[in-house]
Coordinates of C-alpha atoms in Angstrom, one line a residue:
Chain Z
R184 CA 61.7 110.8 175.4
S185 CA 59.1 109.9 173.0
G186 CA 57.9 113.5 173.5
E187 CA 61.0 114.6 172.2
M188 CA 61.0 112.3 169.3
A189 CA 57.5 113.5 168.3
K190 CA 58.8 117.2 168.4
S191 CA 62.0 116.5 166.6
T192 CA 59.8 114.8 163.7
Q193 CA 56.8 117.1 163.5
L194 CA 58.5 119.3 160.8
V195 CA 59.0 116.3 158.8
D196 CA 55.2 115.6 158.8
N197 CA 54.4 118.5 156.7
E198 CA 54.4 117.9 153.0
V199 CA 56.2 121.3 152.2
F200 CA 58.9 120.7 154.7
R201 CA 59.4 117.1 153.2
A202 CA 59.5 118.6 149.6
Y203 CA 62.2 121.2 150.9
A204 CA 64.2 118.8 152.2
T205 CA 64.1 116.6 149.4
Y206 CA 64.9 119.2 146.7
A207 CA 67.7 120.9 149.3
A208 CA 69.2 117.4 149.7
I209 CA 69.3 116.8 146.1
V210 CA 70.8 120.5 145.0
L211 CA 73.5 120.1 147.6
L212 CA 74.5 116.6 146.7
K213 CA 74.6 118.3 142.9
M214 CA 77.1 120.8 144.1
M215 CA 79.2 118.3 146.3
L216 CA 79.5 116.3 143.0
M217 CA 81.6 119.1 141.5
S218 CA 84.5 118.3 143.8
V219 CA 84.6 115.0 142.3
V220 CA 84.6 116.3 138.9
T221 CA 87.2 118.9 139.6
A222 CA 89.6 116.0 141.2
Y223 CA 88.7 113.8 138.1
F224 CA 89.8 116.4 135.7
R225 CA 92.8 117.2 138.1
I226 CA 94.0 113.7 137.8
T227 CA 93.3 113.1 134.1
R228 CA 94.7 116.4 132.8
K229 CA 97.5 116.2 135.4
A230 CA 97.1 120.0 136.7
F231 CA 97.6 120.4 140.1
V232 CA 98.0 123.4 142.6
N233 CA 99.3 121.8 145.7
P234 CA 103.2 120.6 145.5
E235 CA 102.4 118.0 147.7
D236 CA 99.8 116.4 145.3
T237 CA 102.2 115.9 142.6
A238 CA 105.0 114.0 145.0
S239 CA 103.9 110.7 143.5
F240 CA 105.1 111.9 140.1
G241 CA 108.8 112.1 141.3
K242 CA 111.0 115.3 142.8
G243 CA 112.0 118.5 141.2
D244 CA 111.0 119.5 137.8
S245 CA 109.5 116.2 136.7
A246 CA 106.8 116.9 139.3
K247 CA 106.9 120.9 138.9
K248 CA 105.5 120.5 135.2
Y249 CA 102.3 119.3 136.8
L250 CA 101.9 122.5 139.1
R251 CA 99.7 124.1 136.3
T252 CA 96.2 125.5 135.3
D253 CA 94.0 123.4 132.9
P254 CA 91.1 125.2 131.0
D255 CA 88.7 122.2 131.9
V256 CA 89.8 122.2 135.7
E257 CA 89.3 125.9 135.8
R258 CA 85.7 125.6 134.0
V259 CA 84.7 123.1 136.6
R260 CA 85.9 125.1 139.4
R261 CA 83.8 128.3 138.2
G262 CA 80.9 125.9 137.9
H263 CA 81.4 125.0 141.5
L264 CA 81.8 128.5 142.8
N265 CA 78.5 129.5 140.5
D266 CA 76.8 126.6 142.9
L267 CA 78.1 128.3 145.9
E268 CA 76.7 131.4 145.0
N269 CA 73.3 130.2 143.9
I270 CA 72.5 126.8 145.8
V271 CA 73.6 128.2 149.1
P272 CA 70.9 131.2 149.0
F273 CA 68.3 128.7 147.8
V274 CA 68.8 126.5 150.5
G275 CA 68.7 129.5 153.3
I276 CA 66.0 131.1 151.8
G277 CA 63.9 127.9 150.9
L278 CA 64.1 127.0 154.4
L279 CA 62.5 130.3 155.3
Y280 CA 60.0 129.9 152.4
A281 CA 59.0 126.5 153.5
L282 CA 58.5 127.6 157.2
S283 CA 56.2 130.6 155.7
G284 CA 53.3 128.3 154.8
P285 CA 53.2 128.2 151.3
D286 CA 50.7 126.4 149.2
L287 CA 52.2 122.9 148.6
S288 CA 51.8 123.2 144.8
T289 CA 53.3 126.7 144.5
A290 CA 56.1 125.3 146.9
L291 CA 56.7 122.3 144.5
L292 CA 56.8 124.4 141.5
H293 CA 59.7 126.6 143.4
F294 CA 61.4 123.7 144.2
R295 CA 61.6 121.7 140.9
I296 CA 62.1 124.7 138.5
F297 CA 65.1 125.8 140.7
T298 CA 66.7 122.1 140.7
G299 CA 65.8 121.6 137.3
A300 CA 67.5 125.0 136.2
R301 CA 70.8 124.3 138.3
I302 CA 71.2 120.8 136.6
L303 CA 70.8 122.4 133.3
H304 CA 73.3 125.0 134.2
T305 CA 75.9 122.4 135.2
F306 CA 75.3 120.7 131.9
A307 CA 75.5 124.1 129.9
Y308 CA 78.9 124.9 132.0
L309 CA 80.6 121.7 131.5
I310 CA 80.0 120.5 128.2
P311 CA 79.9 124.0 127.1
L312 CA 76.6 124.5 125.8
P313 CA 76.5 128.1 123.5
Q314 CA 75.0 131.0 125.4
P315 CA 72.5 132.0 126.3
S316 CA 71.9 128.6 127.8
R317 CA 74.1 129.0 130.6
G318 CA 72.7 132.4 131.4
L319 CA 69.1 131.5 131.0
S320 CA 69.5 128.4 133.3
W321 CA 71.3 130.7 135.9
A322 CA 68.6 133.4 135.6
V323 CA 65.7 131.0 136.2
G324 CA 67.2 129.7 139.3
Y325 CA 67.9 133.3 140.3
A326 CA 64.2 134.2 139.8
V327 CA 63.0 131.2 141.8
T328 CA 65.0 132.1 145.0
F329 CA 64.0 135.9 144.6
S330 CA 60.4 134.8 144.5
M331 CA 60.8 132.8 147.5
A332 CA 62.4 135.5 149.5
Y333 CA 59.8 137.9 148.2
K334 CA 57.2 135.5 149.8
V335 CA 59.4 135.2 153.0
L336 CA 59.6 138.9 153.3
K337 CA 55.9 139.3 152.9
T338 CA 55.1 137.0 155.5
V339 CA 57.4 137.5 158.3
L340 CA 58.8 141.1 157.9
F341 CA 59.9 142.2 161.2
L342 CA 62.7 144.8 161.1
Chain E
R1 CA 53.9 135.0 174.8
S2 CA 55.3 132.2 177.1
G3 CA 53.6 129.9 174.6
E4 CA 55.8 131.3 171.9
M5 CA 58.9 131.0 173.7
A6 CA 58.0 127.2 174.6
K7 CA 57.3 126.8 170.7
S8 CA 60.8 128.6 169.9
T9 CA 62.9 126.5 172.2
Q10 CA 61.4 122.9 171.8
L11 CA 63.9 122.1 169.1
V12 CA 66.6 122.9 171.5
D13 CA 64.9 120.6 174.1
N14 CA 65.8 117.6 171.7
E15 CA 69.3 115.9 171.9
V16 CA 70.0 115.1 168.5
F17 CA 69.2 118.9 167.6
R18 CA 71.4 120.0 170.4
A19 CA 74.2 118.1 169.1
Y20 CA 73.8 119.2 165.7
A21 CA 73.8 123.0 166.6
T22 CA 76.9 122.4 168.8
Y23 CA 79.0 120.6 165.9
A24 CA 77.2 123.0 163.4
A25 CA 78.6 126.0 165.2
I26 CA 81.8 124.4 165.9
V27 CA 82.9 123.9 162.2
L28 CA 81.4 127.2 161.1
L29 CA 83.5 128.9 163.6
K30 CA 86.6 126.9 162.2
M31 CA 85.7 128.1 159.0
M32 CA 85.3 131.5 160.1
L33 CA 88.9 131.3 161.4
M34 CA 90.5 131.0 158.0
S35 CA 89.6 134.7 157.6
V36 CA 91.8 135.4 160.3
V37 CA 94.5 133.4 159.2
T38 CA 94.6 134.6 155.6
A39 CA 94.7 138.0 157.1
Y40 CA 97.6 137.1 159.6
F41 CA 99.6 135.7 156.5
R42 CA 98.5 138.8 154.1
I43 CA 100.0 141.0 157.1
T44 CA 103.3 139.1 158.0
R45 CA 104.0 138.1 154.2
K46 CA 103.2 141.7 153.0
A47 CA 101.1 140.3 150.4
F48 CA 98.0 142.1 149.5
V49 CA 95.4 142.4 146.5
N50 CA 93.3 145.9 147.1
P51 CA 95.7 149.0 146.6
E52 CA 93.5 150.7 149.1
D53 CA 95.3 148.2 151.7
T54 CA 99.0 149.0 151.1
A55 CA 98.1 152.9 151.4
S56 CA 99.8 152.6 154.8
F57 CA 103.5 151.6 153.2
G58 CA 103.4 155.0 151.4
K59 CA 102.7 155.8 147.7
G60 CA 103.5 154.7 144.4
D61 CA 106.1 152.1 143.8
S62 CA 106.9 151.6 147.2
A63 CA 103.5 150.4 147.9
K64 CA 103.0 148.5 144.7
K65 CA 105.3 146.2 145.4
Y66 CA 103.0 144.5 148.1
L67 CA 100.3 143.9 145.6
R68 CA 101.4 140.5 145.1
T69 CA 100.4 136.7 145.5
D70 CA 102.2 134.6 148.2
P71 CA 102.1 131.1 148.4
D72 CA 101.2 130.5 151.8
V73 CA 98.3 133.3 151.4
E74 CA 97.1 131.4 148.5
R75 CA 97.2 128.0 150.3
V76 CA 95.3 129.3 153.3
R77 CA 92.6 130.8 150.6
R78 CA 92.2 127.4 149.1
G79 CA 91.8 125.8 152.5
H80 CA 89.3 128.5 152.9
L81 CA 87.3 127.6 149.8
N82 CA 87.5 124.1 150.4
D83 CA 85.7 124.6 153.6
L84 CA 82.9 126.6 152.2
E85 CA 82.5 123.7 149.4
N86 CA 82.4 121.0 152.3
I87 CA 81.2 122.5 155.7
V88 CA 78.4 124.7 154.0
P89 CA 76.8 121.3 152.7
F90 CA 77.2 119.7 156.2
V91 CA 75.6 122.4 157.8
G92 CA 72.5 122.3 155.6
I93 CA 72.3 118.5 155.0
G94 CA 73.0 118.2 158.8
L95 CA 70.0 120.2 159.7
L96 CA 67.6 118.1 157.6
Y97 CA 69.2 114.9 159.0
A98 CA 68.8 116.3 162.5
L99 CA 65.0 116.7 161.9
S100 CA 64.7 113.3 160.2
G101 CA 64.4 111.6 163.7
P102 CA 68.0 109.8 163.5
D103 CA 69.3 107.8 166.7
L104 CA 71.3 110.0 169.0
S105 CA 74.3 107.8 168.7
T106 CA 74.2 107.4 165.0
A107 CA 73.9 111.3 164.7
L108 CA 76.5 112.0 167.1
L109 CA 79.2 109.5 165.2
H110 CA 78.5 111.4 161.9
F111 CA 79.1 115.1 163.7
R112 CA 82.0 113.9 165.4
I113 CA 83.6 112.4 162.6
F114 CA 82.7 115.3 160.3
T115 CA 84.1 117.6 162.5
G116 CA 87.5 115.6 163.5
A117 CA 87.9 115.2 159.7
R118 CA 87.7 118.9 158.9
I119 CA 89.9 119.8 161.7
L120 CA 92.5 117.2 160.2
H121 CA 91.9 118.5 156.7
T122 CA 92.7 122.1 157.9
F123 CA 96.0 120.9 159.6
A124 CA 96.8 118.7 156.6
Y125 CA 96.3 121.7 154.2
L126 CA 98.3 124.1 156.2
I127 CA 101.2 122.5 157.4
P128 CA 101.1 120.7 154.8
L129 CA 101.2 117.1 155.5
P130 CA 102.1 114.8 152.8
Q131 CA 99.1 113.4 150.8
P132 CA 96.9 111.2 151.0
S133 CA 96.4 113.0 154.5
R134 CA 94.4 116.1 153.1
G135 CA 92.8 113.7 150.7
L136 CA 91.6 111.2 153.0
S137 CA 90.3 113.7 155.5
W138 CA 88.5 115.3 152.9
A139 CA 87.0 111.9 151.7
V140 CA 85.8 111.2 155.3
G141 CA 84.1 114.4 155.6
Y142 CA 82.6 114.0 152.2
A143 CA 81.3 110.3 152.9
V144 CA 79.5 111.5 156.2
T145 CA 77.6 114.1 154.6
F146 CA 76.5 111.8 151.8
S147 CA 75.4 109.1 154.3
M148 CA 73.5 112.0 156.0
A149 CA 71.9 112.8 152.7
Y150 CA 70.9 109.3 152.1
K151 CA 69.1 109.1 155.4
V152 CA 67.1 112.4 154.9
L153 CA 66.3 111.3 151.4
K154 CA 65.2 107.8 152.6
T155 CA 63.0 109.6 155.3
V156 CA 61.3 112.5 153.6
L157 CA 61.4 112.0 149.8
F158 CA 58.6 114.0 148.3
L159 CA 59.4 114.7 144.7
Chain V
R247 CA 46.0 118.8 157.6
S248 CA 45.0 121.9 159.2
G249 CA 47.2 120.4 162.1
E250 CA 50.4 120.1 159.8
M251 CA 49.5 123.7 158.7
A252 CA 49.6 125.1 162.2
K253 CA 52.8 123.1 163.0
S254 CA 54.7 124.5 160.0
T255 CA 53.8 127.8 160.8
Q256 CA 54.5 128.0 164.5
L257 CA 58.2 129.2 163.9
V258 CA 57.0 132.1 162.0
D259 CA 54.5 133.1 164.8
N260 CA 57.9 133.8 167.0
E261 CA 59.3 137.3 166.9
V262 CA 63.0 136.1 167.1
F263 CA 62.3 133.8 164.3
R264 CA 60.3 136.3 162.2
A265 CA 63.4 138.7 162.8
Y266 CA 66.0 136.4 161.8
A267 CA 64.0 135.4 158.7
T268 CA 63.7 138.9 157.8
Y269 CA 67.3 139.7 158.4
A270 CA 68.9 136.6 156.9
A271 CA 66.8 137.2 153.8
I272 CA 68.2 140.7 153.3
V273 CA 71.6 139.6 153.8
L274 CA 71.3 136.5 151.3
L275 CA 69.7 138.8 148.6
K276 CA 72.4 141.7 149.0
M277 CA 74.9 138.5 148.5
M278 CA 72.9 137.7 145.2
L279 CA 73.1 141.0 143.9
M280 CA 76.7 140.7 143.9
S281 CA 76.3 138.4 140.9
V282 CA 74.2 141.2 138.9
V283 CA 77.0 143.5 139.7
T284 CA 79.5 141.1 138.3
A285 CA 77.6 140.8 135.1
Y286 CA 77.2 144.3 134.9
F287 CA 81.0 145.0 134.8
R288 CA 81.8 142.1 132.8
I289 CA 79.5 143.2 130.2
T290 CA 80.6 147.2 130.3
R291 CA 84.1 146.4 130.7
K292 CA 84.0 143.5 128.0
A293 CA 85.8 141.2 130.3
F294 CA 84.9 137.5 130.2
V295 CA 86.4 134.4 131.3
N296 CA 84.4 131.7 129.1
P297 CA 84.9 131.5 125.4
E298 CA 81.4 130.9 124.8
D299 CA 80.4 134.4 126.4
T300 CA 82.4 136.2 123.6
A301 CA 80.8 134.6 120.7
S302 CA 78.5 137.4 119.9
F303 CA 81.6 139.5 119.4
G304 CA 82.7 137.5 116.5
K305 CA 85.0 134.6 116.1
G306 CA 88.9 134.2 116.4
D307 CA 91.0 137.2 117.7
S308 CA 88.4 140.0 117.4
A309 CA 86.5 137.6 120.3
K310 CA 89.7 136.5 122.1
K311 CA 90.9 139.8 123.1
Y312 CA 87.5 140.0 125.4
L313 CA 88.7 137.0 127.2
R314 CA 90.7 139.1 130.0
T315 CA 90.2 139.9 133.6
D316 CA 89.6 143.6 134.7
P317 CA 90.3 145.1 138.1
D318 CA 86.8 146.2 138.3
V319 CA 85.5 142.7 137.9
E320 CA 87.9 141.1 140.1
R321 CA 87.0 143.4 143.0
V322 CA 83.2 142.7 142.7
R323 CA 84.2 139.0 142.9
R324 CA 86.3 139.4 145.7
G325 CA 83.6 141.2 147.5
H326 CA 81.0 138.4 146.3
L327 CA 83.5 135.7 147.7
N328 CA 83.9 137.6 150.9
D329 CA 80.1 137.9 151.5
L330 CA 80.3 133.9 151.0
E331 CA 82.8 133.6 153.4
N332 CA 80.7 135.9 156.0
I333 CA 77.1 135.9 155.2
V334 CA 76.8 132.3 155.0
P335 CA 78.0 131.3 158.7
F336 CA 75.8 134.3 159.7
V337 CA 72.7 132.3 158.2
G338 CA 73.8 129.3 159.7
I339 CA 74.7 130.3 163.3
G340 CA 71.8 133.0 163.3
L341 CA 69.4 130.2 162.8
L342 CA 70.7 128.2 165.6
Y343 CA 70.7 131.5 167.7
A344 CA 67.1 132.2 167.2
L345 CA 66.1 128.8 168.1
S346 CA 68.3 129.3 171.3
G347 CA 65.7 131.6 173.1
P348 CA 67.5 135.0 173.2
D349 CA 65.7 138.0 174.1
L350 CA 64.0 139.7 171.3
S351 CA 65.8 143.0 171.7
T352 CA 69.4 141.5 172.0
A353 CA 68.7 139.2 168.8
L354 CA 67.3 142.3 166.8
L355 CA 70.5 144.1 167.8
H356 CA 72.7 141.4 166.8
F357 CA 70.9 141.2 163.4
R358 CA 70.6 144.8 162.7
I359 CA 74.4 145.4 163.5
F360 CA 75.4 142.3 161.1
T361 CA 73.2 143.6 158.3
G362 CA 74.5 147.1 158.5
A363 CA 78.2 146.3 158.8
R364 CA 77.6 144.1 155.5
I365 CA 76.1 146.7 153.4
L366 CA 78.6 149.0 154.7
H367 CA 81.2 146.6 153.8
T368 CA 80.0 146.2 150.2
F369 CA 80.1 149.8 149.7
A370 CA 83.7 150.3 151.1
Y371 CA 84.8 147.2 148.9
L372 CA 83.0 148.7 145.6
I373 CA 83.7 152.3 146.0
P374 CA 86.4 151.7 147.2
L375 CA 86.4 153.5 150.6
P376 CA 90.1 154.3 152.2
Q377 CA 90.9 151.4 154.9
P378 CA 90.2 150.7 157.6
S379 CA 86.4 151.0 156.3
R380 CA 86.3 147.9 154.8
G381 CA 88.4 146.4 157.7
L382 CA 86.3 147.6 160.5
S383 CA 83.1 146.6 158.7
W384 CA 84.1 143.1 158.2
A385 CA 85.3 142.9 161.9
V386 CA 82.0 144.1 163.1
G387 CA 80.0 141.4 161.2
Y388 CA 82.6 138.8 162.4
A389 CA 82.0 139.8 165.9
V390 CA 78.4 139.6 165.8
T391 CA 78.5 136.2 164.3
F392 CA 80.9 135.3 166.9
S393 CA 78.8 136.4 169.6
M394 CA 75.8 134.7 168.4
A395 CA 77.8 131.3 168.1
Y396 CA 78.8 131.9 172.0
K397 CA 75.1 132.2 173.0
V398 CA 74.3 129.2 171.0
L399 CA 77.3 127.0 172.6
K400 CA 76.4 128.1 176.0
T401 CA 72.9 127.2 175.5
V402 CA 72.9 123.8 173.5
L403 CA 76.3 122.3 174.2
F404 CA 76.1 118.8 173.8
L405 CA 79.1 117.0 172.5

């Protein structure tokens, strides 16, 4: 049983893998926070999509008027979807990258830049900041993930 | 070559990892089923979004009337997106958690509660059940993933 | 330290894992390309959703007219969401499958068919090809992921 334990934790003994796990957890938590921000705007803007969510406002037309879209809610939802489209590939490709034996300093550079870029992207989307803030922060995160994918394919390619 | 085989299966010898793999597969399959439910409602409600999907109903206006949104279809699609927003972080953070050396019983508790909560969430969304059924089942799954992320960051933190 | 390195790269020494990493990186990159295709259609069709994205077209009504939906943009976005719904489960279940000790030839068959089916699906969606091209390519990828999940659950089941 202690042998099993040792096996299960050996990845965690590796510094590149620990760095990956740290930054992957941070960006996934950041993505999850978008759900809370959406709920916050739905409640404060009184803008819901499911009839059962407005039942506490009464019945009939008094509740129906809260079944509507709100620009702030839609903006957060677009930011959340953009996170799914970008953070999920980072987490997947980042795992393969961490296992492909990169230098620790190079790996940290990738993880830190991606994480910073996605946090900036969220602020740029939600405030919103004038373009090209959002576009650039998206492009930086995208380029980091591409760079990791290139390293993965160069190291492991087996078609 | 048998050495390689041994290496590849050692994670599978670990009980925490086997539990993770079991529950991750179950919730991912549950998420995938939402595609089939969407297709079922699109076909039975005759509510499509792509013109090429209505070609079998004839040409022109006779087919165009089936290019419409339907409340049941949209409800399933929202449930599917909610799964993407919650099950995908569970799978990513759960993997890191399983590799961070938790107690088997603690890990099983996390995996089982999350899986139960997400199955409840699906029923609460599709039937639909009155609130706060859906809200609570969402919150329970969310809290489980947060708890795993906390353990991961406490164990591996490397910034 | 060299011991750590050896541990970190041992998964990469396994041919099934290398094949998994290769195809997972390819389909994740394909999914990421959908962002670029969306941006291309948004710019060429002048169809944006965020007011800050149309600021370069001037102020007031001259810019507002570009805040609109476009059928080509919406089509790419649906293809992108379909990738999230299908490629993400493949990457998650595929990892567990690769660690469950399948034959190399069986694993390659799964990974190659899935990757081919999803590339076909993208062309079927974007051109678009008449049905059932898109439906069949979706179903083939879905069946491959299901088959891998079955192998995972048969190998590791620990409830």
